[in-house]
Amino acid sequence: NTLAKGYSGISEETLRQIVDFFNAGIVAYIPEKGTVGASGDLAPMAHIALGVMGEGVVWLEETGWADAAKILEMKNLKPISLKPKEGLSMINGCQFITAIGVTALERARMIALQADVVASLTLEALQGSMKAFDKDIHRIRPHRGQVACAQRLRSLLHSEKFPSQIYIGHENCDKVQDAYCLRCVPQVHGIVVDTIDFVTNILLTEMNSGTDNPIVFPDRGVILSGGNFHGEYPAKVITIKYKSLIVLKIDKHCVISDRLWIIWV
């Protein structure tokens, strides 16, 4: 998508060849080690370019790892013959870091949704009260993730179509409150939801950005060198040193789960 923005100086012919390569289900061989990290994905992107050029090895479901030239021939694809500027265009940018981030993000999103379901099942099994999820409680502390989580818990636990006998039983109950780990699910899960939304915005912007260098501006007739290749944005939201965004918050899920498990036992 970075190349398709039109600021990398790559030809439409070469771009279509890259698209055909991926649409054919061909996966380039990229070593686990060798990237230069947040300063750009030169090493891993170079290995992707190598496969598209018909060199090195690639993976295909029908064959497993095999010689790139043979796989391209099997799929009736021609190896790319690079034109001026295209070699640099294919290896510059943050696409590899971003791809790892998007994969982790989707997994985190599923974990967050599953955590709400688990919390609802636990509350029901323990015959807990839904009073802590009352919309007015969360209206006066209106973090989007907290409000969304509380609403999701209310929907999972009780509805007019599927009424909960436990909910009905708590309507005139004199019990003051449930355990901390039951009452505070929206507050703990909510920040995870907000974190995921924050990371989503960063990665969506990154996926739709021009991250090459130098950058071609055909409408102005100029080529400018800058720093858009730097991977600090995607790297910052997916690495361990920025735990407060994803890792630490998912760890907090585990703390709540531990407490729920202790009560369950």
PDB file of C-alpha atoms in Angstrom:
ATOM      1  CA  ASN A   1       0.000   0.000   0.000  1.00  0.00           C
ATOM      2  CA  THR A   2       2.926   2.323   0.673  1.00  0.00           C
ATOM      3  CA  LEU A   3       4.112   1.854  -2.901  1.00  0.00           C
ATOM      4  CA  ALA A   4       0.579   2.346  -4.245  1.00  0.00           C
ATOM      5  CA  LYS A   5       0.461   5.840  -2.689  1.00  0.00           C
ATOM      6  CA  GLY A   6       2.518   7.005  -5.660  1.00  0.00           C
ATOM      7  CA  TYR A   7       5.379   8.692  -3.813  1.00  0.00           C
ATOM      8  CA  SER A   8       8.044   6.009  -4.245  1.00  0.00           C
ATOM      9  CA  GLY A   9       8.826   6.356  -7.933  1.00  0.00           C
ATOM     10  CA  ILE A  10       7.955   2.722  -8.650  1.00  0.00           C
ATOM     11  CA  SER A  11       6.329   1.795 -11.958  1.00  0.00           C
ATOM     12  CA  GLU A  12       2.790   0.438 -12.180  1.00  0.00           C
ATOM     13  CA  GLU A  13       4.127  -2.646 -13.960  1.00  0.00           C
ATOM     14  CA  THR A  14       6.451  -3.530 -11.074  1.00  0.00           C
ATOM     15  CA  LEU A  15       3.747  -2.797  -8.502  1.00  0.00           C
ATOM     16  CA  ARG A  16       1.323  -5.138 -10.261  1.00  0.00           C
ATOM     17  CA  GLN A  17       3.979  -7.866 -10.299  1.00  0.00           C
ATOM     18  CA  ILE A  18       4.360  -7.550  -6.531  1.00  0.00           C
ATOM     19  CA  VAL A  19       0.565  -7.790  -6.109  1.00  0.00           C
ATOM     20  CA  ASP A  20       0.459 -10.894  -8.333  1.00  0.00           C
ATOM     21  CA  PHE A  21       3.255 -12.456  -6.244  1.00  0.00           C
ATOM     22  CA  PHE A  22       1.251 -12.161  -3.014  1.00  0.00           C
ATOM     23  CA  ASN A  23      -2.088 -13.019  -4.612  1.00  0.00           C
ATOM     24  CA  ALA A  24      -0.538 -16.276  -5.800  1.00  0.00           C
ATOM     25  CA  GLY A  25       0.009 -17.258  -2.145  1.00  0.00           C
ATOM     26  CA  ILE A  26       3.791 -16.972  -2.342  1.00  0.00           C
ATOM     27  CA  VAL A  27       5.554 -16.090   0.925  1.00  0.00           C
ATOM     28  CA  ALA A  28       9.098 -14.777   0.936  1.00  0.00           C
ATOM     29  CA  TYR A  29      11.762 -16.220   3.224  1.00  0.00           C
ATOM     30  CA  ILE A  30      12.729 -13.696   5.902  1.00  0.00           C
ATOM     31  CA  PRO A  31      15.345 -14.620   8.543  1.00  0.00           C
ATOM     32  CA  GLU A  32      14.320 -14.065  12.144  1.00  0.00           C
ATOM     33  CA  LYS A  33      17.385 -11.918  12.812  1.00  0.00           C
ATOM     34  CA  GLY A  34      18.975  -9.228  10.697  1.00  0.00           C
ATOM     35  CA  THR A  35      16.633  -6.240  10.702  1.00  0.00           C
ATOM     36  CA  VAL A  36      17.977  -2.810  11.570  1.00  0.00           C
ATOM     37  CA  GLY A  37      14.920  -2.233  13.744  1.00  0.00           C
ATOM     38  CA  ALA A  38      13.141   1.078  14.109  1.00  0.00           C
ATOM     39  CA  SER A  39      15.390   2.791  11.557  1.00  0.00           C
ATOM     40  CA  GLY A  40      13.515   0.951   8.838  1.00  0.00           C
ATOM     41  CA  ASP A  41      12.959  -2.591   7.633  1.00  0.00           C
ATOM     42  CA  LEU A  42      15.788  -2.734   5.115  1.00  0.00           C
ATOM     43  CA  ALA A  43      16.919  -6.308   5.802  1.00  0.00           C
ATOM     44  CA  PRO A  44      13.528  -8.094   5.916  1.00  0.00           C
ATOM     45  CA  MET A  45      12.178  -6.032   3.018  1.00  0.00           C
ATOM     46  CA  ALA A  46      15.267  -6.916   0.983  1.00  0.00           C
ATOM     47  CA  HIS A  47      14.463 -10.604   1.448  1.00  0.00           C
ATOM     48  CA  ILE A  48      10.916 -10.012   0.202  1.00  0.00           C
ATOM     49  CA  ALA A  49      12.317  -8.227  -2.848  1.00  0.00           C
ATOM     50  CA  LEU A  50      14.702 -11.130  -3.395  1.00  0.00           C
ATOM     51  CA  GLY A  51      11.829 -13.592  -3.760  1.00  0.00           C
ATOM     52  CA  VAL A  52       9.914 -11.328  -6.154  1.00  0.00           C
ATOM     53  CA  MET A  53      13.066 -11.132  -8.275  1.00  0.00           C
ATOM     54  CA  GLY A  54      13.127 -14.932  -8.520  1.00  0.00           C
ATOM     55  CA  GLU A  55      16.124 -15.404  -6.257  1.00  0.00           C
ATOM     56  CA  GLY A  56      16.533 -17.219  -2.955  1.00  0.00           C
ATOM     57  CA  VAL A  57      13.737 -19.405  -1.578  1.00  0.00           C
ATOM     58  CA  VAL A  58      10.010 -18.810  -1.056  1.00  0.00           C
ATOM     59  CA  TRP A  59       7.121 -20.758   0.456  1.00  0.00           C
ATOM     60  CA  LEU A  60       4.032 -22.056  -1.292  1.00  0.00           C
ATOM     61  CA  GLU A  61       1.358 -24.258   0.283  1.00  0.00           C
ATOM     62  CA  GLU A  62       1.661 -26.901  -2.443  1.00  0.00           C
ATOM     63  CA  THR A  63       5.459 -27.180  -2.257  1.00  0.00           C
ATOM     64  CA  GLY A  64       6.656 -25.785   1.047  1.00  0.00           C
ATOM     65  CA  TRP A  65      10.008 -23.995   0.831  1.00  0.00           C
ATOM     66  CA  ALA A  66      11.417 -24.113  -2.675  1.00  0.00           C
ATOM     67  CA  ASP A  67      13.562 -22.226  -5.171  1.00  0.00           C
ATOM     68  CA  ALA A  68      11.954 -18.860  -5.942  1.00  0.00           C
ATOM     69  CA  ALA A  69      12.585 -19.043  -9.686  1.00  0.00           C
ATOM     70  CA  LYS A  70      10.832 -22.423  -9.932  1.00  0.00           C
ATOM     71  CA  ILE A  71       7.829 -21.241  -7.913  1.00  0.00           C
ATOM     72  CA  LEU A  72       7.416 -18.138 -10.068  1.00  0.00           C
ATOM     73  CA  GLU A  73       7.570 -20.310 -13.183  1.00  0.00           C
ATOM     74  CA  MET A  74       4.997 -22.707 -11.682  1.00  0.00           C
ATOM     75  CA  LYS A  75       2.622 -19.772 -11.124  1.00  0.00           C
ATOM     76  CA  ASN A  76       3.321 -18.287 -14.588  1.00  0.00           C
ATOM     77  CA  LEU A  77       4.866 -15.180 -13.045  1.00  0.00           C
ATOM     78  CA  LYS A  78       7.866 -13.287 -14.373  1.00  0.00           C
ATOM     79  CA  PRO A  79      10.636 -12.207 -11.991  1.00  0.00           C
ATOM     80  CA  ILE A  80      10.775  -8.465 -11.484  1.00  0.00           C
ATOM     81  CA  SER A  81      13.404  -6.594 -13.446  1.00  0.00           C
ATOM     82  CA  LEU A  82      14.132  -3.482 -11.433  1.00  0.00           C
ATOM     83  CA  LYS A  83      14.000  -0.046 -13.009  1.00  0.00           C
ATOM     84  CA  PRO A  84      15.648   3.136 -11.646  1.00  0.00           C
ATOM     85  CA  LYS A  85      14.772   3.877  -7.992  1.00  0.00           C
ATOM     86  CA  GLU A  86      12.693   0.673  -7.650  1.00  0.00           C
ATOM     87  CA  GLY A  87      15.244  -1.317  -5.672  1.00  0.00           C
ATOM     88  CA  LEU A  88      15.365   1.324  -2.955  1.00  0.00           C
ATOM     89  CA  SER A  89      11.575   1.694  -3.031  1.00  0.00           C
ATOM     90  CA  MET A  90      11.102  -2.017  -2.323  1.00  0.00           C
ATOM     91  CA  ILE A  91      13.339  -2.161   0.730  1.00  0.00           C
ATOM     92  CA  ASN A  92      12.686   1.202   2.408  1.00  0.00           C
ATOM     93  CA  GLY A  93       9.973   1.805   4.978  1.00  0.00           C
ATOM     94  CA  CYS A  94       8.278   0.240   8.006  1.00  0.00           C
ATOM     95  CA  GLN A  95       6.043  -2.369   6.381  1.00  0.00           C
ATOM     96  CA  PHE A  96       7.544  -5.349   8.223  1.00  0.00           C
ATOM     97  CA  ILE A  97       7.296  -3.766  11.680  1.00  0.00           C
ATOM     98  CA  THR A  98       3.755  -2.661  10.876  1.00  0.00           C
ATOM     99  CA  ALA A  99       2.738  -6.146   9.718  1.00  0.00           C
ATOM    100  CA  ILE A 100       3.951  -7.664  12.995  1.00  0.00           C
ATOM    101  CA  GLY A 101       2.060  -4.966  14.889  1.00  0.00           C
ATOM    102  CA  VAL A 102      -1.196  -5.572  13.026  1.00  0.00           C
ATOM    103  CA  THR A 103      -0.973  -9.321  13.676  1.00  0.00           C
ATOM    104  CA  ALA A 104      -0.416  -8.726  17.406  1.00  0.00           C
ATOM    105  CA  LEU A 105      -3.182  -6.121  17.455  1.00  0.00           C
ATOM    106  CA  GLU A 106      -5.803  -8.487  16.035  1.00  0.00           C
ATOM    107  CA  ARG A 107      -4.851 -11.136  18.580  1.00  0.00           C
ATOM    108  CA  ALA A 108      -5.115  -8.576  21.379  1.00  0.00           C
ATOM    109  CA  ARG A 109      -8.536  -7.510  20.117  1.00  0.00           C
ATOM    110  CA  MET A 110      -9.824 -11.088  20.250  1.00  0.00           C
ATOM    111  CA  ILE A 111      -8.359 -11.599  23.741  1.00  0.00           C
ATOM    112  CA  ALA A 112     -10.135  -8.454  24.962  1.00  0.00           C
ATOM    113  CA  LEU A 113     -13.511  -9.617  23.637  1.00  0.00           C
ATOM    114  CA  GLN A 114     -13.027 -13.109  25.028  1.00  0.00           C
ATOM    115  CA  ALA A 115     -12.118 -11.638  28.419  1.00  0.00           C
ATOM    116  CA  ASP A 116     -15.534  -9.962  28.630  1.00  0.00           C
ATOM    117  CA  VAL A 117     -17.248 -13.258  27.860  1.00  0.00           C
ATOM    118  CA  VAL A 118     -15.167 -15.062  30.497  1.00  0.00           C
ATOM    119  CA  ALA A 119     -15.957 -12.360  33.063  1.00  0.00           C
ATOM    120  CA  SER A 120     -19.685 -12.669  32.296  1.00  0.00           C
ATOM    121  CA  LEU A 121     -19.609 -16.442  32.682  1.00  0.00           C
ATOM    122  CA  THR A 122     -17.749 -16.089  35.963  1.00  0.00           C
ATOM    123  CA  LEU A 123     -20.194 -13.513  37.325  1.00  0.00           C
ATOM    124  CA  GLU A 124     -23.108 -15.747  36.414  1.00  0.00           C
ATOM    125  CA  ALA A 125     -21.508 -18.836  37.935  1.00  0.00           C
ATOM    126  CA  LEU A 126     -20.886 -16.931  41.171  1.00  0.00           C
ATOM    127  CA  GLN A 127     -24.367 -15.404  41.035  1.00  0.00           C
ATOM    128  CA  GLY A 128     -22.907 -11.931  41.160  1.00  0.00           C
ATOM    129  CA  SER A 129     -24.790  -8.676  40.782  1.00  0.00           C
ATOM    130  CA  MET A 130     -24.937  -6.509  37.658  1.00  0.00           C
ATOM    131  CA  LYS A 131     -25.344  -3.314  39.692  1.00  0.00           C
ATOM    132  CA  ALA A 132     -21.670  -2.394  39.228  1.00  0.00           C
ATOM    133  CA  PHE A 133     -22.284  -2.272  35.474  1.00  0.00           C
ATOM    134  CA  ASP A 134     -25.165   0.203  35.693  1.00  0.00           C
ATOM    135  CA  LYS A 135     -24.809   2.707  32.840  1.00  0.00           C
ATOM    136  CA  ASP A 136     -25.017   5.724  35.164  1.00  0.00           C
ATOM    137  CA  ILE A 137     -21.936   4.561  37.077  1.00  0.00           C
ATOM    138  CA  HIS A 138     -19.951   4.600  33.871  1.00  0.00           C
ATOM    139  CA  ARG A 139     -21.613   7.722  32.496  1.00  0.00           C
ATOM    140  CA  ILE A 140     -19.884   9.812  35.163  1.00  0.00           C
ATOM    141  CA  ARG A 141     -16.483   8.310  34.300  1.00  0.00           C
ATOM    142  CA  PRO A 142     -16.975   8.150  30.541  1.00  0.00           C
ATOM    143  CA  HIS A 143     -13.849   6.460  29.237  1.00  0.00           C
ATOM    144  CA  ARG A 144     -14.949   4.937  25.942  1.00  0.00           C
ATOM    145  CA  GLY A 145     -13.502   1.485  26.659  1.00  0.00           C
ATOM    146  CA  GLN A 146     -14.996   1.334  30.152  1.00  0.00           C
ATOM    147  CA  VAL A 147     -18.443   2.379  28.897  1.00  0.00           C
ATOM    148  CA  ALA A 148     -18.289  -0.115  26.006  1.00  0.00           C
ATOM    149  CA  CYS A 149     -17.179  -2.953  28.296  1.00  0.00           C
ATOM    150  CA  ALA A 150     -19.950  -2.281  30.821  1.00  0.00           C
ATOM    151  CA  GLN A 151     -22.519  -2.228  28.027  1.00  0.00           C
ATOM    152  CA  ARG A 152     -21.166  -5.492  26.648  1.00  0.00           C
ATOM    153  CA  LEU A 153     -21.357  -7.135  30.076  1.00  0.00           C
ATOM    154  CA  ARG A 154     -24.960  -5.981  30.518  1.00  0.00           C
ATOM    155  CA  SER A 155     -25.850  -7.412  27.107  1.00  0.00           C
ATOM    156  CA  LEU A 156     -24.163 -10.715  27.826  1.00  0.00           C
ATOM    157  CA  LEU A 157     -25.725 -11.160  31.255  1.00  0.00           C
ATOM    158  CA  HIS A 158     -29.315 -10.046  30.772  1.00  0.00           C
ATOM    159  CA  SER A 159     -31.802  -8.959  28.118  1.00  0.00           C
ATOM    160  CA  GLU A 160     -35.553  -8.849  27.648  1.00  0.00           C
ATOM    161  CA  LYS A 161     -35.346 -11.728  25.201  1.00  0.00           C
ATOM    162  CA  PHE A 162     -33.056 -13.781  27.420  1.00  0.00           C
ATOM    163  CA  PRO A 163     -33.785 -12.651  30.991  1.00  0.00           C
ATOM    164  CA  SER A 164     -31.411 -13.675  33.743  1.00  0.00           C
ATOM    165  CA  GLN A 165     -32.912 -15.196  36.873  1.00  0.00           C
ATOM    166  CA  ILE A 166     -29.819 -14.093  38.759  1.00  0.00           C
ATOM    167  CA  TYR A 167     -30.394 -10.490  37.656  1.00  0.00           C
ATOM    168  CA  ILE A 168     -34.025 -10.665  38.717  1.00  0.00           C
ATOM    169  CA  GLY A 169     -33.027 -12.202  42.046  1.00  0.00           C
ATOM    170  CA  HIS A 170     -30.664  -9.294  42.775  1.00  0.00           C
ATOM    171  CA  GLU A 171     -33.308  -6.602  42.231  1.00  0.00           C
ATOM    172  CA  ASN A 172     -34.370  -6.634  45.885  1.00  0.00           C
ATOM    173  CA  CYS A 173     -31.154  -8.041  47.292  1.00  0.00           C
ATOM    174  CA  ASP A 174     -29.602  -6.341  50.321  1.00  0.00           C
ATOM    175  CA  LYS A 175     -26.074  -7.424  49.398  1.00  0.00           C
ATOM    176  CA  VAL A 176     -23.883  -4.294  49.196  1.00  0.00           C
ATOM    177  CA  GLN A 177     -21.358  -5.346  46.579  1.00  0.00           C
ATOM    178  CA  ASP A 178     -19.446  -8.199  44.969  1.00  0.00           C
ATOM    179  CA  ALA A 179     -15.740  -8.890  45.169  1.00  0.00           C
ATOM    180  CA  TYR A 180     -13.360  -6.300  43.726  1.00  0.00           C
ATOM    181  CA  CYS A 181     -12.422  -8.453  40.755  1.00  0.00           C
ATOM    182  CA  LEU A 182     -16.063  -8.736  39.683  1.00  0.00           C
ATOM    183  CA  ARG A 183     -17.013  -5.101  40.177  1.00  0.00           C
ATOM    184  CA  CYS A 184     -13.987  -3.621  38.436  1.00  0.00           C
ATOM    185  CA  VAL A 185     -14.055  -5.597  35.192  1.00  0.00           C
ATOM    186  CA  PRO A 186     -15.189  -2.602  33.062  1.00  0.00           C
ATOM    187  CA  GLN A 187     -12.450  -0.400  34.519  1.00  0.00           C
ATOM    188  CA  VAL A 188      -9.701  -2.974  33.922  1.00  0.00           C
ATOM    189  CA  HIS A 189     -10.905  -4.339  30.601  1.00  0.00           C
ATOM    190  CA  GLY A 190     -11.916  -0.863  29.457  1.00  0.00           C
ATOM    191  CA  ILE A 191      -8.392   0.535  29.399  1.00  0.00           C
ATOM    192  CA  VAL A 192      -7.345  -2.438  27.276  1.00  0.00           C
ATOM    193  CA  VAL A 193     -10.068  -1.545  24.771  1.00  0.00           C
ATOM    194  CA  ASP A 194      -8.946   2.092  24.723  1.00  0.00           C
ATOM    195  CA  THR A 195      -5.329   1.011  24.319  1.00  0.00           C
ATOM    196  CA  ILE A 196      -6.222  -1.225  21.397  1.00  0.00           C
ATOM    197  CA  ASP A 197      -8.128   1.655  19.791  1.00  0.00           C
ATOM    198  CA  PHE A 198      -5.106   3.935  20.228  1.00  0.00           C
ATOM    199  CA  VAL A 199      -2.773   1.394  18.663  1.00  0.00           C
ATOM    200  CA  THR A 200      -5.279   0.783  15.868  1.00  0.00           C
ATOM    201  CA  ASN A 201      -5.211   4.469  14.927  1.00  0.00           C
ATOM    202  CA  ILE A 202      -1.402   4.492  14.823  1.00  0.00           C
ATOM    203  CA  LEU A 203      -1.154   1.358  12.697  1.00  0.00           C
ATOM    204  CA  LEU A 204      -3.969   2.339  10.325  1.00  0.00           C
ATOM    205  CA  THR A 205      -2.208   5.624   9.665  1.00  0.00           C
ATOM    206  CA  GLU A 206       1.070   3.774   9.176  1.00  0.00           C
ATOM    207  CA  MET A 207      -0.476   1.284   6.741  1.00  0.00           C
ATOM    208  CA  ASN A 208      -1.746   4.146   4.602  1.00  0.00           C
ATOM    209  CA  SER A 209       1.376   6.313   4.637  1.00  0.00           C
ATOM    210  CA  GLY A 210       4.271   6.963   2.322  1.00  0.00           C
ATOM    211  CA  THR A 211       7.329   5.686   4.190  1.00  0.00           C
ATOM    212  CA  ASP A 212       9.947   5.640   1.444  1.00  0.00           C
ATOM    213  CA  ASN A 213      13.059   7.788   1.162  1.00  0.00           C
ATOM    214  CA  PRO A 214      13.691   9.795  -0.912  1.00  0.00           C
ATOM    215  CA  ILE A 215      10.083  10.664  -1.687  1.00  0.00           C
ATOM    216  CA  VAL A 216       8.882  11.629  -5.158  1.00  0.00           C
ATOM    217  CA  PHE A 217       6.308  14.429  -5.473  1.00  0.00           C
ATOM    218  CA  PRO A 218       5.336  14.318  -9.174  1.00  0.00           C
ATOM    219  CA  ASP A 219       2.824  17.165  -8.863  1.00  0.00           C
ATOM    220  CA  ARG A 220       5.639  19.445  -7.687  1.00  0.00           C
ATOM    221  CA  GLY A 221       8.319  17.888  -9.850  1.00  0.00           C
ATOM    222  CA  VAL A 222      10.656  17.418  -6.893  1.00  0.00           C
ATOM    223  CA  ILE A 223      12.338  14.573  -5.005  1.00  0.00           C
ATOM    224  CA  LEU A 224      12.815  15.198  -1.276  1.00  0.00           C
ATOM    225  CA  SER A 225      14.785  13.276   1.333  1.00  0.00           C
ATOM    226  CA  GLY A 226      13.261  12.977   4.799  1.00  0.00           C
ATOM    227  CA  GLY A 227      12.726  10.582   7.666  1.00  0.00           C
ATOM    228  CA  ASN A 228       9.407   8.853   6.954  1.00  0.00           C
ATOM    229  CA  PHE A 229      11.220   5.516   6.798  1.00  0.00           C
ATOM    230  CA  HIS A 230      11.799   5.593  10.562  1.00  0.00           C
ATOM    231  CA  GLY A 231       9.761   2.967  12.396  1.00  0.00           C
ATOM    232  CA  GLU A 232       9.370   4.671  15.757  1.00  0.00           C
ATOM    233  CA  TYR A 233       5.589   4.995  15.484  1.00  0.00           C
ATOM    234  CA  PRO A 234       4.767   1.305  14.848  1.00  0.00           C
ATOM    235  CA  ALA A 235       7.705   0.086  16.927  1.00  0.00           C
ATOM    236  CA  LYS A 236       6.703   2.155  19.944  1.00  0.00           C
ATOM    237  CA  VAL A 237       3.226   0.650  20.188  1.00  0.00           C
ATOM    238  CA  ILE A 238       4.289  -2.987  19.832  1.00  0.00           C
ATOM    239  CA  THR A 239       7.577  -3.281  21.754  1.00  0.00           C
ATOM    240  CA  ILE A 240       8.144  -4.210  25.384  1.00  0.00           C
ATOM    241  CA  LYS A 241       9.448  -0.772  26.323  1.00  0.00           C
ATOM    242  CA  TYR A 242       5.984   0.633  25.660  1.00  0.00           C
ATOM    243  CA  LYS A 243       4.210  -1.810  27.950  1.00  0.00           C
ATOM    244  CA  SER A 244       1.612   0.691  29.040  1.00  0.00           C
ATOM    245  CA  LEU A 245      -0.035   0.403  25.619  1.00  0.00           C
ATOM    246  CA  ILE A 246      -0.576  -3.329  25.147  1.00  0.00           C
ATOM    247  CA  VAL A 247       1.558  -5.714  27.146  1.00  0.00           C
ATOM    248  CA  LEU A 248       0.994  -4.371  30.673  1.00  0.00           C
ATOM    249  CA  LYS A 249      -2.727  -4.012  30.111  1.00  0.00           C
ATOM    250  CA  ILE A 250      -3.101  -7.569  28.887  1.00  0.00           C
ATOM    251  CA  ASP A 251      -1.049  -8.653  31.919  1.00  0.00           C
ATOM    252  CA  LYS A 252      -3.713  -6.914  34.031  1.00  0.00           C
ATOM    253  CA  HIS A 253      -6.277  -9.181  32.418  1.00  0.00           C
ATOM    254  CA  CYS A 254      -4.294 -12.070  33.873  1.00  0.00           C
ATOM    255  CA  VAL A 255      -4.350 -10.519  37.365  1.00  0.00           C
ATOM    256  CA  ILE A 256      -8.142 -10.264  37.234  1.00  0.00           C
ATOM    257  CA  SER A 257      -8.350 -13.805  35.870  1.00  0.00           C
ATOM    258  CA  ASP A 258      -6.226 -15.098  38.762  1.00  0.00           C
ATOM    259  CA  ARG A 259      -8.579 -13.493  41.284  1.00  0.00           C
ATOM    260  CA  LEU A 260     -11.616 -14.840  39.487  1.00  0.00           C
ATOM    261  CA  TRP A 261     -10.076 -18.293  39.535  1.00  0.00           C
ATOM    262  CA  ILE A 262      -9.366 -18.113  43.268  1.00  0.00           C
ATOM    263  CA  ILE A 263     -12.996 -17.184  43.951  1.00  0.00           C
ATOM    264  CA  TRP A 264     -14.179 -19.935  41.590  1.00  0.00           C
ATOM    265  CA  VAL A 265     -12.143 -22.594  43.419  1.00  0.00           C
TER     266      VAL A 265
END
